[in-house]
CSV table of N, CA, C and O in Angstrom, one decimal:
chain,number,residue,atom,x,y,z
X,1,UNK,N,2.4,22.5,1.8
X,1,UNK,CA,3.6,21.9,1.3
X,1,UNK,C,4.9,22.5,1.7
X,1,UNK,O,5.9,21.9,2.0
X,2,UNK,N,4.8,23.9,1.9
X,2,UNK,CA,6.0,24.6,2.4
X,2,UNK,C,6.3,24.1,3.8
X,2,UNK,O,7.5,24.0,4.1
X,3,UNK,N,5.4,23.9,4.6
X,3,UNK,CA,5.7,23.4,6.0
X,3,UNK,C,6.4,22.1,6.0
X,3,UNK,O,7.3,21.8,6.8
X,4,UNK,N,6.1,21.2,5.0
X,4,UNK,CA,6.8,19.9,4.9
X,4,UNK,C,8.2,20.2,4.5
X,4,UNK,O,9.2,19.6,5.0
X,5,UNK,N,8.4,21.1,3.5
X,5,UNK,CA,9.7,21.4,3.0
X,5,UNK,C,10.6,21.9,4.1
X,5,UNK,O,11.7,21.5,4.2
X,6,UNK,N,10.0,22.8,4.9
X,6,UNK,CA,10.8,23.3,6.0
X,6,UNK,C,11.3,22.3,7.0
X,6,UNK,O,12.3,22.5,7.7
X,7,UNK,N,10.6,21.1,7.0
X,7,UNK,CA,11.0,20.1,8.0
X,7,UNK,C,11.7,18.9,7.3
X,7,UNK,O,11.9,17.9,8.0
X,8,UNK,N,12.1,19.0,6.1
X,8,UNK,CA,12.7,17.9,5.4
X,8,UNK,C,14.0,17.4,6.0
X,8,UNK,O,14.2,16.2,6.1
X,9,UNK,N,14.9,18.4,6.5
X,9,UNK,CA,16.1,17.9,7.1
X,9,UNK,C,15.8,17.0,8.4
X,9,UNK,O,16.4,16.0,8.6
X,10,UNK,N,14.8,17.4,9.1
X,10,UNK,CA,14.4,16.6,10.3
X,10,UNK,C,13.8,15.3,9.9
X,10,UNK,O,14.2,14.2,10.5
X,11,UNK,N,13.0,15.3,8.9
X,11,UNK,CA,12.4,14.0,8.4
X,11,UNK,C,13.5,13.1,7.9
X,11,UNK,O,13.5,11.9,8.1
X,12,UNK,N,14.5,13.6,7.1
X,12,UNK,CA,15.6,12.8,6.6
X,12,UNK,C,16.4,12.2,7.8
X,12,UNK,O,16.8,11.1,7.7
X,13,UNK,N,16.6,13.1,8.8
X,13,UNK,CA,17.4,12.6,9.9
X,13,UNK,C,16.7,11.4,10.7
X,13,UNK,O,17.3,10.6,11.3
X,14,UNK,N,15.4,11.4,10.6
X,14,UNK,CA,14.6,10.3,11.2
X,14,UNK,C,14.7,9.1,10.4
X,14,UNK,O,14.3,8.0,10.9
X,15,UNK,N,15.2,9.2,9.1
X,15,UNK,CA,15.2,8.0,8.3
X,15,UNK,C,14.1,7.9,7.3
X,15,UNK,O,14.0,6.9,6.6
X,16,UNK,N,13.3,8.9,7.2
X,16,UNK,CA,12.2,8.9,6.2
X,16,UNK,C,12.8,8.9,4.8
X,16,UNK,O,13.7,9.7,4.5
X,17,UNK,N,12.2,8.0,4.0
X,17,UNK,CA,12.7,7.9,2.6
X,17,UNK,C,11.6,8.3,1.6
X,17,UNK,O,11.9,8.4,0.4
X,18,UNK,N,10.4,8.3,2.0
X,18,UNK,CA,9.3,8.7,1.1
X,18,UNK,C,8.2,9.4,1.9
X,18,UNK,O,8.0,9.2,3.1
X,19,UNK,N,7.5,10.3,1.2
X,19,UNK,CA,6.4,11.1,1.8
X,19,UNK,C,5.1,10.7,1.1
X,19,UNK,O,5.1,10.8,-0.1
X,20,UNK,N,4.1,10.3,1.8
X,20,UNK,CA,2.8,10.0,1.2
X,20,UNK,C,1.9,11.2,1.6
X,20,UNK,O,1.5,11.4,2.8
X,21,UNK,N,1.6,12.1,0.7
X,21,UNK,CA,0.9,13.3,1.0
X,21,UNK,C,-0.6,13.3,0.6
X,21,UNK,O,-1.0,12.4,-0.3
X,22,UNK,N,-1.3,14.2,1.1
X,22,UNK,CA,-2.7,14.3,0.8
X,22,UNK,C,-2.9,14.6,-0.7
X,22,UNK,O,-2.0,15.1,-1.3
X,23,UNK,N,-4.1,14.3,-1.2
X,23,UNK,CA,-4.4,14.7,-2.6
X,23,UNK,C,-4.2,16.2,-2.7
X,23,UNK,O,-4.5,17.0,-1.8
X,24,UNK,N,-3.7,16.7,-3.9
X,24,UNK,CA,-3.3,18.1,-4.0
X,24,UNK,C,-4.3,18.8,-4.9
X,24,UNK,O,-4.2,20.1,-5.0
X,25,UNK,N,-5.3,18.2,-5.5
X,25,UNK,CA,-6.2,18.9,-6.3
X,25,UNK,C,-7.3,19.7,-5.5
X,25,UNK,O,-7.4,19.5,-4.3
X,26,UNK,N,-7.9,20.6,-6.2
X,26,UNK,CA,-8.9,21.5,-5.6
X,26,UNK,C,-10.1,20.7,-5.0
X,26,UNK,O,-10.6,19.9,-5.7
X,27,UNK,N,-10.4,21.1,-3.8
X,27,UNK,CA,-11.6,20.5,-3.1
X,27,UNK,C,-12.5,21.6,-2.7
X,27,UNK,O,-12.1,22.8,-2.6
X,28,UNK,N,-13.8,21.3,-2.4
X,28,UNK,CA,-14.7,22.3,-1.9
X,28,UNK,C,-14.2,22.7,-0.5
X,28,UNK,O,-13.4,22.0,0.1
X,29,UNK,N,-14.7,23.8,0.0
X,29,UNK,CA,-14.2,24.3,1.4
X,29,UNK,C,-14.4,23.2,2.5
X,29,UNK,O,-13.6,23.1,3.4
X,30,UNK,N,-15.4,22.4,2.4
X,30,UNK,CA,-15.6,21.4,3.5
X,30,UNK,C,-14.8,20.1,3.2
X,30,UNK,O,-14.8,19.2,4.0
X,31,UNK,N,-14.2,20.0,2.1
X,31,UNK,CA,-13.4,18.8,1.7
X,31,UNK,C,-12.0,18.9,2.1
X,31,UNK,O,-11.1,18.8,1.3
X,32,UNK,N,-11.8,19.1,3.4
X,32,UNK,CA,-10.4,19.3,3.9
X,32,UNK,C,-9.5,18.2,3.7
X,32,UNK,O,-8.2,18.4,3.8
X,33,UNK,N,-9.9,17.0,3.6
X,33,UNK,CA,-9.0,15.8,3.5
X,33,UNK,C,-8.6,15.5,2.1
X,33,UNK,O,-7.7,14.6,1.9
X,34,UNK,N,-9.2,16.2,1.1
X,34,UNK,CA,-8.7,16.0,-0.3
X,34,UNK,C,-9.5,14.9,-1.1
X,34,UNK,O,-9.1,14.7,-2.2
X,35,UNK,N,-10.5,14.4,-0.5
X,35,UNK,CA,-11.2,13.3,-1.2
X,35,UNK,C,-12.5,13.8,-1.9
X,35,UNK,O,-13.4,13.0,-2.1
X,36,UNK,N,-12.7,15.1,-2.1
X,36,UNK,CA,-13.8,15.6,-2.8
X,36,UNK,C,-13.4,16.5,-4.0
X,36,UNK,O,-13.6,17.7,-4.0
X,37,UNK,N,-12.7,15.9,-5.0
X,37,UNK,CA,-12.1,16.7,-6.0
X,37,UNK,C,-13.2,17.5,-6.8
X,37,UNK,O,-14.2,16.9,-7.1
X,38,UNK,N,-12.9,18.7,-7.1
X,38,UNK,CA,-13.7,19.5,-8.0
X,38,UNK,C,-12.9,20.0,-9.2
X,38,UNK,O,-13.5,20.4,-10.2
X,39,UNK,N,-11.6,19.9,-9.1
X,39,UNK,CA,-10.8,20.3,-10.3
X,39,UNK,C,-9.4,19.5,-10.2
X,39,UNK,O,-8.6,19.8,-9.3
X,40,UNK,N,-9.3,18.6,-11.1
X,40,UNK,CA,-8.0,17.8,-11.0
X,40,UNK,C,-6.9,18.5,-11.7
X,40,UNK,O,-5.7,18.0,-11.6
X,41,UNK,N,-7.1,19.6,-12.3
X,41,UNK,CA,-6.0,20.4,-13.0
X,41,UNK,C,-5.4,21.4,-12.1
X,41,UNK,O,-4.3,21.9,-12.5
X,42,UNK,N,-6.0,21.8,-11.0
X,42,UNK,CA,-5.5,22.9,-10.2
X,42,UNK,C,-5.1,22.4,-8.8
X,42,UNK,O,-5.7,21.4,-8.3
X,43,UNK,N,-4.1,23.0,-8.2
X,43,UNK,CA,-3.7,22.6,-6.9
X,43,UNK,C,-4.5,23.4,-5.8
X,43,UNK,O,-4.8,24.6,-6.0
X,44,UNK,N,-5.0,22.7,-4.8
X,44,UNK,CA,-5.8,23.4,-3.8
X,44,UNK,C,-5.0,24.6,-3.2
X,44,UNK,O,-3.9,24.4,-2.8
X,45,UNK,N,-5.6,25.7,-3.1
X,45,UNK,CA,-4.9,26.9,-2.6
X,45,UNK,C,-4.4,26.7,-1.2
X,45,UNK,O,-3.4,27.3,-0.8
X,46,UNK,N,-5.0,25.9,-0.4
X,46,UNK,CA,-4.5,25.6,1.0
X,46,UNK,C,-3.1,25.0,1.0
X,46,UNK,O,-2.4,25.1,2.0
X,47,UNK,N,-2.7,24.4,-0.1
X,47,UNK,CA,-1.4,23.8,-0.2
X,47,UNK,C,-0.4,24.6,-0.8
X,47,UNK,O,0.8,24.2,-0.9
X,48,UNK,N,-0.8,25.8,-1.3
X,48,UNK,CA,0.1,26.6,-2.1
X,48,UNK,C,0.8,27.7,-1.2
X,48,UNK,O,0.3,28.1,-0.2
X,49,UNK,N,2.0,28.0,-1.7
X,49,UNK,CA,2.8,29.1,-1.1
X,49,UNK,C,3.5,29.9,-2.2
X,49,UNK,O,4.0,29.2,-3.1
X,50,UNK,N,3.5,31.2,-2.1
X,50,UNK,CA,4.2,32.0,-3.2
X,50,UNK,C,5.6,31.5,-3.5
X,50,UNK,O,6.1,31.6,-4.6
X,51,UNK,N,6.3,31.0,-2.5
X,51,UNK,CA,7.7,30.5,-2.6
X,51,UNK,C,7.8,29.4,-3.6
X,51,UNK,O,8.8,29.1,-4.2
X,52,UNK,N,6.7,28.6,-3.8
X,52,UNK,CA,6.7,27.5,-4.7
X,52,UNK,C,6.1,27.7,-6.1
X,52,UNK,O,6.3,26.9,-7.0
X,53,UNK,N,5.4,28.8,-6.2
X,53,UNK,CA,4.8,29.1,-7.5
X,53,UNK,C,3.4,29.8,-7.3
X,53,UNK,O,2.9,29.9,-6.2
X,54,UNK,N,2.8,30.1,-8.5
X,54,UNK,CA,1.5,30.8,-8.4
X,54,UNK,C,0.4,29.9,-7.8
X,54,UNK,O,0.4,28.7,-7.9
X,55,UNK,N,-0.5,30.5,-7.0
X,55,UNK,CA,-1.5,29.8,-6.3
X,55,UNK,C,-2.4,29.0,-7.3
X,55,UNK,O,-2.8,29.5,-8.3
X,56,UNK,N,-2.5,27.7,-7.0
X,56,UNK,CA,-3.3,26.8,-7.9
X,56,UNK,C,-2.6,26.2,-9.0
X,56,UNK,O,-3.1,25.3,-9.7
X,57,UNK,N,-1.4,26.6,-9.3
X,57,UNK,CA,-0.6,26.1,-10.4
X,57,UNK,C,0.1,24.8,-10.1
X,57,UNK,O,0.6,24.5,-9.0
X,58,UNK,N,0.1,23.9,-11.1
X,58,UNK,CA,0.8,22.6,-11.0
X,58,UNK,C,2.3,22.8,-10.7
X,58,UNK,O,2.9,21.9,-10.2
X,59,UNK,N,2.8,24.0,-11.0
X,59,UNK,CA,4.2,24.3,-10.7
X,59,UNK,C,4.5,24.2,-9.2
X,59,UNK,O,5.6,23.8,-8.8
X,60,UNK,N,3.5,24.5,-8.4
X,60,UNK,CA,3.7,24.3,-6.9
X,60,UNK,C,4.1,22.9,-6.6
X,60,UNK,O,5.0,22.6,-5.8
X,61,UNK,N,3.4,21.9,-7.2
X,61,UNK,CA,3.7,20.5,-6.9
X,61,UNK,C,5.0,20.1,-7.5
X,61,UNK,O,5.8,19.4,-6.9
X,62,UNK,N,5.3,20.6,-8.7
X,62,UNK,CA,6.6,20.3,-9.3
X,62,UNK,C,7.8,20.7,-8.5
X,62,UNK,O,8.7,20.0,-8.3
X,63,UNK,N,7.6,22.0,-7.9
X,63,UNK,CA,8.7,22.5,-7.1
X,63,UNK,C,8.8,21.7,-5.8
X,63,UNK,O,9.9,21.4,-5.3
X,64,UNK,N,7.7,21.3,-5.2
X,64,UNK,CA,7.7,20.5,-4.0
X,64,UNK,C,8.4,19.2,-4.3
X,64,UNK,O,9.3,18.8,-3.5
X,65,UNK,N,8.1,18.5,-5.4
X,65,UNK,CA,8.7,17.2,-5.7
X,65,UNK,C,10.2,17.4,-5.9
X,65,UNK,O,11.0,16.6,-5.5
X,66,UNK,N,10.5,18.4,-6.7
X,66,UNK,CA,12.0,18.7,-6.9
X,66,UNK,C,12.8,18.8,-5.6
X,66,UNK,O,13.8,18.2,-5.5
X,67,UNK,N,12.2,19.6,-4.7
X,67,UNK,CA,12.9,19.9,-3.4
X,67,UNK,C,13.0,18.6,-2.6
X,67,UNK,O,14.0,18.3,-2.0
X,68,UNK,N,11.9,17.8,-2.6
X,68,UNK,CA,11.9,16.6,-1.8
X,68,UNK,C,13.0,15.6,-2.4
X,68,UNK,O,13.7,15.0,-1.7
X,69,UNK,N,13.0,15.5,-3.7
X,69,UNK,CA,14.0,14.7,-4.4
X,69,UNK,C,15.4,15.1,-4.0
X,69,UNK,O,16.3,14.3,-3.8
X,70,UNK,N,15.6,16.5,-4.0
X,70,UNK,CA,17.0,17.0,-3.6
X,70,UNK,C,17.4,16.5,-2.2
X,70,UNK,O,18.6,16.5,-1.9
X,71,UNK,N,16.4,16.2,-1.4
X,71,UNK,CA,16.7,15.7,0.0
X,71,UNK,C,16.8,14.2,0.0
X,71,UNK,O,16.8,13.6,1.1
X,72,UNK,N,16.8,13.6,-1.1
X,72,UNK,CA,16.9,12.1,-1.2
X,72,UNK,C,15.7,11.3,-0.9
X,72,UNK,O,15.8,10.1,-0.5
X,73,UNK,N,14.5,11.9,-1.0
X,73,UNK,CA,13.3,11.2,-0.7
X,73,UNK,C,12.4,11.2,-1.9
X,73,UNK,O,12.5,11.9,-2.8
X,74,UNK,N,11.4,10.3,-1.8
X,74,UNK,CA,10.4,10.2,-2.9
X,74,UNK,C,9.1,10.7,-2.4
X,74,UNK,O,8.9,10.9,-1.2
X,75,UNK,N,8.2,11.0,-3.4
X,75,UNK,CA,6.8,11.5,-3.0
X,75,UNK,C,5.8,10.5,-3.6
X,75,UNK,O,5.8,10.1,-4.8
X,76,UNK,N,4.8,10.1,-2.8
X,76,UNK,CA,3.7,9.3,-3.2
X,76,UNK,C,2.4,10.2,-3.0
X,76,UNK,O,2.2,10.8,-2.0
X,77,UNK,N,1.7,10.4,-4.1
X,77,UNK,CA,0.4,11.2,-4.1
X,77,UNK,C,-0.8,10.3,-3.8
X,77,UNK,O,-1.0,9.3,-4.5
X,78,UNK,N,-1.5,10.6,-2.8
X,78,UNK,CA,-2.8,9.9,-2.5
X,78,UNK,C,-3.8,10.5,-3.4
X,78,UNK,O,-4.0,11.7,-3.5
X,79,UNK,N,-4.4,9.5,-4.1
X,79,UNK,CA,-5.5,9.9,-5.1
X,79,UNK,C,-6.6,8.9,-5.0
X,79,UNK,O,-6.4,7.7,-5.1
X,80,UNK,N,-7.8,9.4,-4.7
X,80,UNK,CA,-9.0,8.5,-4.6
X,80,UNK,C,-10.0,9.1,-5.6
X,80,UNK,O,-10.5,10.2,-5.5
X,81,UNK,N,-10.3,8.3,-6.6
X,81,UNK,CA,-11.1,8.8,-7.7
X,81,UNK,C,-12.5,8.1,-7.7
X,81,UNK,O,-13.3,8.4,-8.6
X,82,UNK,N,-12.8,7.3,-6.7
X,82,UNK,CA,-14.1,6.6,-6.7
X,82,UNK,C,-15.1,7.1,-5.7
X,82,UNK,O,-16.1,6.5,-5.5
X,83,UNK,N,-14.8,8.3,-5.2
X,83,UNK,CA,-15.8,8.9,-4.2
X,83,UNK,C,-16.7,9.9,-4.9
X,83,UNK,O,-16.3,10.6,-5.7
């Protein structure tokens, strides 16, 4: 998520108004694309950065959304619960 944040000015300049991101919940090691949830309450460590909050904390996602909104964009979360 931090990598996206670092590129928000570039994305805004391209005309991007919304970001549709990968599912953020914890997945097993082989579930790289986010469609194998094992914990809907924690954020996958691969998406966490200390700058955004404690590893696994929902605060990481809250900070991400807050920063994206500050750049005038919206966030859509991809969630697939039928797999």
